């Protein structure tokens, strides 16, 4: 994953994007960010940016503008591990689905991160026991395609074709009565999406 261009980015509170996720990973790697990786620039991210800025002698406004991003990119390499995990989950769960269906699976992960009923970071949601078939049966370990990465980026950048769904299942193969008992919000391809 390429680092966000210092001249082209300004990240601030209220933004949700793949660049915020990368910022959080870099701040975590440097010891400034100690919360869940969400891709959402909230008060915790702003505080971590402010602490980094203070330590670097930059104007400590909590906004990751060009000077802050440039300094951060010199201090911590952008690995993009969380984006890779999301792309692997999308590939494992929805590689046979339309692009919209793949984005929808990514959006469910992001919706769960924002819900108090689930863990508050993308990796914790992905690896929560018993939640995703691709984790349980090993499909998560297959190499994601460029389309899976594109779908992950779309979801991270706020695209949600499900309008807030927290669950999905394939009604043709699902065996869980609990899944089937939930009211369907919409169907995209082979998946029914529910809350």
PDB file of C-alpha atoms in Angstrom:
ATOM      1  CA  UNK A   1       0.000   0.000   0.000  1.00  0.00           C
ATOM      2  CA  UNK A   2       1.453   3.339  -0.993  1.00  0.00           C
ATOM      3  CA  UNK A   3       1.751   6.046   1.622  1.00  0.00           C
ATOM      4  CA  UNK A   4      -0.690   8.917   1.164  1.00  0.00           C
ATOM      5  CA  UNK A   5       0.939  11.754  -0.699  1.00  0.00           C
ATOM      6  CA  UNK A   6       1.872  14.505   1.746  1.00  0.00           C
ATOM      7  CA  UNK A   7       0.848  17.170  -0.742  1.00  0.00           C
ATOM      8  CA  UNK A   8      -2.460  15.590  -1.703  1.00  0.00           C
ATOM      9  CA  UNK A   9      -3.941  14.605   1.641  1.00  0.00           C
ATOM     10  CA  UNK A  10      -5.504  16.278   4.619  1.00  0.00           C
ATOM     11  CA  UNK A  11      -7.044  13.920   7.105  1.00  0.00           C
ATOM     12  CA  UNK A  12      -9.163  15.218   9.937  1.00  0.00           C
ATOM     13  CA  UNK A  13     -11.899  14.286  12.365  1.00  0.00           C
ATOM     14  CA  UNK A  14     -15.010  12.842  10.713  1.00  0.00           C
ATOM     15  CA  UNK A  15     -13.218  11.282   7.718  1.00  0.00           C
ATOM     16  CA  UNK A  16     -13.497   7.549   6.992  1.00  0.00           C
ATOM     17  CA  UNK A  17     -11.057   6.189   4.437  1.00  0.00           C
ATOM     18  CA  UNK A  18      -8.299   3.768   3.618  1.00  0.00           C
ATOM     19  CA  UNK A  19      -5.849   6.635   4.268  1.00  0.00           C
ATOM     20  CA  UNK A  20      -7.125   7.045   7.825  1.00  0.00           C
ATOM     21  CA  UNK A  21      -6.621   3.314   8.355  1.00  0.00           C
ATOM     22  CA  UNK A  22      -3.055   3.635   7.118  1.00  0.00           C
ATOM     23  CA  UNK A  23      -2.503   6.647   9.382  1.00  0.00           C
ATOM     24  CA  UNK A  24      -3.761   4.646  12.356  1.00  0.00           C
ATOM     25  CA  UNK A  25      -1.432   1.744  11.511  1.00  0.00           C
ATOM     26  CA  UNK A  26       1.574   4.059  11.243  1.00  0.00           C
ATOM     27  CA  UNK A  27       0.727   5.825  14.517  1.00  0.00           C
ATOM     28  CA  UNK A  28       0.231   2.433  16.181  1.00  0.00           C
ATOM     29  CA  UNK A  29       3.603   1.228  14.952  1.00  0.00           C
ATOM     30  CA  UNK A  30       5.205   4.342  16.468  1.00  0.00           C
ATOM     31  CA  UNK A  31       3.368   3.879  19.785  1.00  0.00           C
ATOM     32  CA  UNK A  32       0.968   6.838  19.530  1.00  0.00           C
ATOM     33  CA  UNK A  33      -2.249   4.998  18.652  1.00  0.00           C
ATOM     34  CA  UNK A  34      -3.432   2.365  21.097  1.00  0.00           C
ATOM     35  CA  UNK A  35      -7.023   1.779  19.964  1.00  0.00           C
ATOM     36  CA  UNK A  36      -8.707  -0.452  17.390  1.00  0.00           C
ATOM     37  CA  UNK A  37      -7.932   0.079  13.715  1.00  0.00           C
ATOM     38  CA  UNK A  38     -11.178   1.405  12.274  1.00  0.00           C
ATOM     39  CA  UNK A  39     -10.418   3.631   9.284  1.00  0.00           C
ATOM     40  CA  UNK A  40     -12.487   6.343  11.012  1.00  0.00           C
ATOM     41  CA  UNK A  41     -10.821   9.582  12.159  1.00  0.00           C
ATOM     42  CA  UNK A  42     -12.394  10.151  15.548  1.00  0.00           C
ATOM     43  CA  UNK A  43     -11.222  11.803  18.751  1.00  0.00           C
ATOM     44  CA  UNK A  44      -8.745   8.998  19.570  1.00  0.00           C
ATOM     45  CA  UNK A  45      -7.034   9.353  16.195  1.00  0.00           C
ATOM     46  CA  UNK A  46      -6.998  13.142  16.555  1.00  0.00           C
ATOM     47  CA  UNK A  47      -5.354  12.821  19.982  1.00  0.00           C
ATOM     48  CA  UNK A  48      -2.735  10.410  18.615  1.00  0.00           C
ATOM     49  CA  UNK A  49      -1.958  12.771  15.719  1.00  0.00           C
ATOM     50  CA  UNK A  50      -1.651  15.657  18.167  1.00  0.00           C
ATOM     51  CA  UNK A  51       0.831  13.670  20.327  1.00  0.00           C
ATOM     52  CA  UNK A  52       2.869  12.758  17.243  1.00  0.00           C
ATOM     53  CA  UNK A  53       2.880  16.386  16.108  1.00  0.00           C
ATOM     54  CA  UNK A  54       4.034  17.575  19.546  1.00  0.00           C
ATOM     55  CA  UNK A  55       6.842  15.008  19.633  1.00  0.00           C
ATOM     56  CA  UNK A  56       7.959  16.084  16.153  1.00  0.00           C
ATOM     57  CA  UNK A  57       7.851  19.832  16.852  1.00  0.00           C
ATOM     58  CA  UNK A  58       4.971  20.364  14.447  1.00  0.00           C
ATOM     59  CA  UNK A  59       1.901  22.517  14.992  1.00  0.00           C
ATOM     60  CA  UNK A  60      -0.230  20.267  17.228  1.00  0.00           C
ATOM     61  CA  UNK A  61      -3.718  20.786  15.764  1.00  0.00           C
ATOM     62  CA  UNK A  62      -4.655  17.102  15.474  1.00  0.00           C
ATOM     63  CA  UNK A  63      -5.123  17.401  11.705  1.00  0.00           C
ATOM     64  CA  UNK A  64      -2.929  15.211   9.534  1.00  0.00           C
ATOM     65  CA  UNK A  65      -2.037  17.678   6.819  1.00  0.00           C
ATOM     66  CA  UNK A  66       0.897  17.584   4.376  1.00  0.00           C
ATOM     67  CA  UNK A  67       3.644  18.410   6.918  1.00  0.00           C
ATOM     68  CA  UNK A  68       2.394  15.798   9.403  1.00  0.00           C
ATOM     69  CA  UNK A  69       1.914  13.097   6.758  1.00  0.00           C
ATOM     70  CA  UNK A  70       5.326  13.789   5.252  1.00  0.00           C
ATOM     71  CA  UNK A  71       7.003  13.435   8.659  1.00  0.00           C
ATOM     72  CA  UNK A  72       4.963  10.347   9.496  1.00  0.00           C
ATOM     73  CA  UNK A  73       5.875   8.672   6.200  1.00  0.00           C
ATOM     74  CA  UNK A  74       9.563   9.203   7.008  1.00  0.00           C
ATOM     75  CA  UNK A  75       9.134   7.631  10.464  1.00  0.00           C
ATOM     76  CA  UNK A  76       6.942   4.599   9.737  1.00  0.00           C
ATOM     77  CA  UNK A  77       6.556   2.505   6.609  1.00  0.00           C
ATOM     78  CA  UNK A  78       2.965   2.023   5.457  1.00  0.00           C
ATOM     79  CA  UNK A  79       2.441  -1.746   5.445  1.00  0.00           C
ATOM     80  CA  UNK A  80      -1.300  -1.901   4.746  1.00  0.00           C
ATOM     81  CA  UNK A  81      -1.798  -5.153   6.689  1.00  0.00           C
ATOM     82  CA  UNK A  82      -5.380  -4.342   7.706  1.00  0.00           C
ATOM     83  CA  UNK A  83      -6.367  -3.506   4.117  1.00  0.00           C
ATOM     84  CA  UNK A  84      -4.796  -6.824   3.071  1.00  0.00           C
ATOM     85  CA  UNK A  85      -6.811  -8.677   5.739  1.00  0.00           C
ATOM     86  CA  UNK A  86     -10.055  -7.055   4.576  1.00  0.00           C
ATOM     87  CA  UNK A  87      -9.269  -7.910   0.930  1.00  0.00           C
ATOM     88  CA  UNK A  88      -8.504 -11.520   1.926  1.00  0.00           C
ATOM     89  CA  UNK A  89     -11.811 -11.784   3.800  1.00  0.00           C
ATOM     90  CA  UNK A  90     -13.742 -10.329   0.846  1.00  0.00           C
ATOM     91  CA  UNK A  91     -11.999 -12.739  -1.515  1.00  0.00           C
ATOM     92  CA  UNK A  92     -12.673 -15.722   0.752  1.00  0.00           C
ATOM     93  CA  UNK A  93     -16.307 -14.821   1.383  1.00  0.00           C
ATOM     94  CA  UNK A  94     -17.445 -13.277  -1.905  1.00  0.00           C
ATOM     95  CA  UNK A  95     -15.032 -13.898  -4.770  1.00  0.00           C
ATOM     96  CA  UNK A  96     -17.849 -15.316  -6.914  1.00  0.00           C
ATOM     97  CA  UNK A  97     -20.081 -12.299  -6.296  1.00  0.00           C
ATOM     98  CA  UNK A  98     -20.449  -9.075  -8.269  1.00  0.00           C
ATOM     99  CA  UNK A  99     -18.219  -6.150  -7.394  1.00  0.00           C
ATOM    100  CA  UNK A 100     -21.151  -4.619  -5.489  1.00  0.00           C
ATOM    101  CA  UNK A 101     -21.537  -7.871  -3.543  1.00  0.00           C
ATOM    102  CA  UNK A 102     -17.849  -7.820  -2.645  1.00  0.00           C
ATOM    103  CA  UNK A 103     -18.050  -4.208  -1.454  1.00  0.00           C
ATOM    104  CA  UNK A 104     -21.130  -5.182   0.576  1.00  0.00           C
ATOM    105  CA  UNK A 105     -19.183  -7.873   2.459  1.00  0.00           C
ATOM    106  CA  UNK A 106     -16.481  -5.308   3.266  1.00  0.00           C
ATOM    107  CA  UNK A 107     -19.144  -2.846   4.389  1.00  0.00           C
ATOM    108  CA  UNK A 108     -20.566  -5.398   6.833  1.00  0.00           C
ATOM    109  CA  UNK A 109     -17.131  -5.566   8.496  1.00  0.00           C
ATOM    110  CA  UNK A 110     -16.992  -1.757   8.766  1.00  0.00           C
ATOM    111  CA  UNK A 111     -20.569  -1.617  10.072  1.00  0.00           C
ATOM    112  CA  UNK A 112     -19.652  -4.112  12.763  1.00  0.00           C
ATOM    113  CA  UNK A 113     -16.661  -1.999  13.819  1.00  0.00           C
ATOM    114  CA  UNK A 114     -19.059   0.914  14.398  1.00  0.00           C
ATOM    115  CA  UNK A 115     -21.570  -1.260  16.296  1.00  0.00           C
ATOM    116  CA  UNK A 116     -21.306  -1.706  20.061  1.00  0.00           C
ATOM    117  CA  UNK A 117     -22.296  -5.372  19.583  1.00  0.00           C
ATOM    118  CA  UNK A 118     -18.942  -6.221  17.947  1.00  0.00           C
ATOM    119  CA  UNK A 119     -15.229  -5.574  18.529  1.00  0.00           C
ATOM    120  CA  UNK A 120     -14.019  -2.068  17.726  1.00  0.00           C
ATOM    121  CA  UNK A 121     -11.318  -2.811  15.164  1.00  0.00           C
ATOM    122  CA  UNK A 122     -11.262  -4.299  11.696  1.00  0.00           C
ATOM    123  CA  UNK A 123      -8.857  -7.162  12.530  1.00  0.00           C
ATOM    124  CA  UNK A 124     -10.820  -8.073  15.663  1.00  0.00           C
ATOM    125  CA  UNK A 125     -14.082  -8.193  13.691  1.00  0.00           C
ATOM    126  CA  UNK A 126     -12.492 -10.301  10.946  1.00  0.00           C
ATOM    127  CA  UNK A 127     -11.008 -12.812  13.377  1.00  0.00           C
ATOM    128  CA  UNK A 128     -13.891 -12.934  15.864  1.00  0.00           C
ATOM    129  CA  UNK A 129     -14.511 -16.636  16.436  1.00  0.00           C
ATOM    130  CA  UNK A 130     -17.270 -18.223  14.395  1.00  0.00           C
ATOM    131  CA  UNK A 131     -18.251 -15.140  12.408  1.00  0.00           C
ATOM    132  CA  UNK A 132     -16.900 -15.752   8.906  1.00  0.00           C
ATOM    133  CA  UNK A 133     -16.811 -19.053   7.043  1.00  0.00           C
ATOM    134  CA  UNK A 134     -13.671 -18.033   5.152  1.00  0.00           C
ATOM    135  CA  UNK A 135     -11.753 -17.831   8.435  1.00  0.00           C
ATOM    136  CA  UNK A 136     -13.096 -21.170   9.657  1.00  0.00           C
ATOM    137  CA  UNK A 137     -12.503 -23.149   6.450  1.00  0.00           C
ATOM    138  CA  UNK A 138      -9.188 -21.578   5.371  1.00  0.00           C
ATOM    139  CA  UNK A 139     -10.430 -19.677   2.305  1.00  0.00           C
ATOM    140  CA  UNK A 140      -9.117 -16.532   4.011  1.00  0.00           C
ATOM    141  CA  UNK A 141      -5.624 -17.796   3.203  1.00  0.00           C
ATOM    142  CA  UNK A 142      -6.121 -17.682  -0.572  1.00  0.00           C
ATOM    143  CA  UNK A 143      -4.488 -14.811  -2.428  1.00  0.00           C
ATOM    144  CA  UNK A 144      -6.885 -11.877  -2.901  1.00  0.00           C
ATOM    145  CA  UNK A 145      -7.398 -10.432  -6.360  1.00  0.00           C
ATOM    146  CA  UNK A 146      -7.042  -6.826  -7.444  1.00  0.00           C
ATOM    147  CA  UNK A 147     -10.852  -6.681  -7.423  1.00  0.00           C
ATOM    148  CA  UNK A 148     -10.910  -7.778  -3.766  1.00  0.00           C
ATOM    149  CA  UNK A 149      -8.509  -4.946  -2.910  1.00  0.00           C
ATOM    150  CA  UNK A 150     -10.612  -2.482  -4.898  1.00  0.00           C
ATOM    151  CA  UNK A 151     -13.744  -3.627  -3.031  1.00  0.00           C
ATOM    152  CA  UNK A 152     -11.953  -3.308   0.319  1.00  0.00           C
ATOM    153  CA  UNK A 153     -10.894   0.251  -0.531  1.00  0.00           C
ATOM    154  CA  UNK A 154     -14.451   1.164  -1.572  1.00  0.00           C
ATOM    155  CA  UNK A 155     -15.822  -0.130   1.746  1.00  0.00           C
ATOM    156  CA  UNK A 156     -13.083   1.645   3.710  1.00  0.00           C
ATOM    157  CA  UNK A 157     -13.907   4.856   1.858  1.00  0.00           C
ATOM    158  CA  UNK A 158     -17.510   4.696   3.072  1.00  0.00           C
ATOM    159  CA  UNK A 159     -19.390   2.905   0.293  1.00  0.00           C
ATOM    160  CA  UNK A 160     -22.092   0.716   1.846  1.00  0.00           C
ATOM    161  CA  UNK A 161     -24.533  -0.910  -0.589  1.00  0.00           C
ATOM    162  CA  UNK A 162     -26.185  -2.669   2.399  1.00  0.00           C
ATOM    163  CA  UNK A 163     -27.318   0.500   4.207  1.00  0.00           C
ATOM    164  CA  UNK A 164     -25.958  -0.657   7.544  1.00  0.00           C
ATOM    165  CA  UNK A 165     -26.242  -4.459   7.474  1.00  0.00           C
ATOM    166  CA  UNK A 166     -24.396  -6.343  10.211  1.00  0.00           C
ATOM    167  CA  UNK A 167     -24.830  -9.875   8.845  1.00  0.00           C
ATOM    168  CA  UNK A 168     -25.120 -11.726   5.567  1.00  0.00           C
ATOM    169  CA  UNK A 169     -25.619 -15.320   4.536  1.00  0.00           C
ATOM    170  CA  UNK A 170     -26.283 -17.417   1.476  1.00  0.00           C
ATOM    171  CA  UNK A 171     -29.842 -18.772   1.920  1.00  0.00           C
ATOM    172  CA  UNK A 172     -29.150 -21.675  -0.472  1.00  0.00           C
ATOM    173  CA  UNK A 173     -26.435 -23.167   1.733  1.00  0.00           C
ATOM    174  CA  UNK A 174     -26.943 -21.617   5.186  1.00  0.00           C
ATOM    175  CA  UNK A 175     -27.793 -24.062   7.956  1.00  0.00           C
ATOM    176  CA  UNK A 176     -28.173 -21.570  10.815  1.00  0.00           C
ATOM    177  CA  UNK A 177     -31.809 -21.073  11.794  1.00  0.00           C
ATOM    178  CA  UNK A 178     -30.732 -17.892  13.602  1.00  0.00           C
ATOM    179  CA  UNK A 179     -29.424 -16.382  10.337  1.00  0.00           C
ATOM    180  CA  UNK A 180     -32.557 -17.346   8.451  1.00  0.00           C
ATOM    181  CA  UNK A 181     -34.814 -15.882  11.156  1.00  0.00           C
ATOM    182  CA  UNK A 182     -33.463 -12.348  10.705  1.00  0.00           C
ATOM    183  CA  UNK A 183     -35.389  -9.981   8.443  1.00  0.00           C
ATOM    184  CA  UNK A 184     -33.636  -9.503   5.111  1.00  0.00           C
ATOM    185  CA  UNK A 185     -32.748  -5.885   4.279  1.00  0.00           C
ATOM    186  CA  UNK A 186     -31.739  -6.683   0.715  1.00  0.00           C
ATOM    187  CA  UNK A 187     -30.227  -9.363  -1.454  1.00  0.00           C
ATOM    188  CA  UNK A 188     -27.093  -8.838  -3.513  1.00  0.00           C
ATOM    189  CA  UNK A 189     -26.138 -11.818  -5.641  1.00  0.00           C
ATOM    190  CA  UNK A 190     -26.188 -14.968  -3.513  1.00  0.00           C
ATOM    191  CA  UNK A 191     -26.157 -13.133  -0.158  1.00  0.00           C
ATOM    192  CA  UNK A 192     -29.050 -11.904   1.964  1.00  0.00           C
ATOM    193  CA  UNK A 193     -28.019  -8.966   4.179  1.00  0.00           C
ATOM    194  CA  UNK A 194     -29.613  -8.458   7.597  1.00  0.00           C
ATOM    195  CA  UNK A 195     -29.283  -6.455  10.823  1.00  0.00           C
TER     196      UNK A 195
END
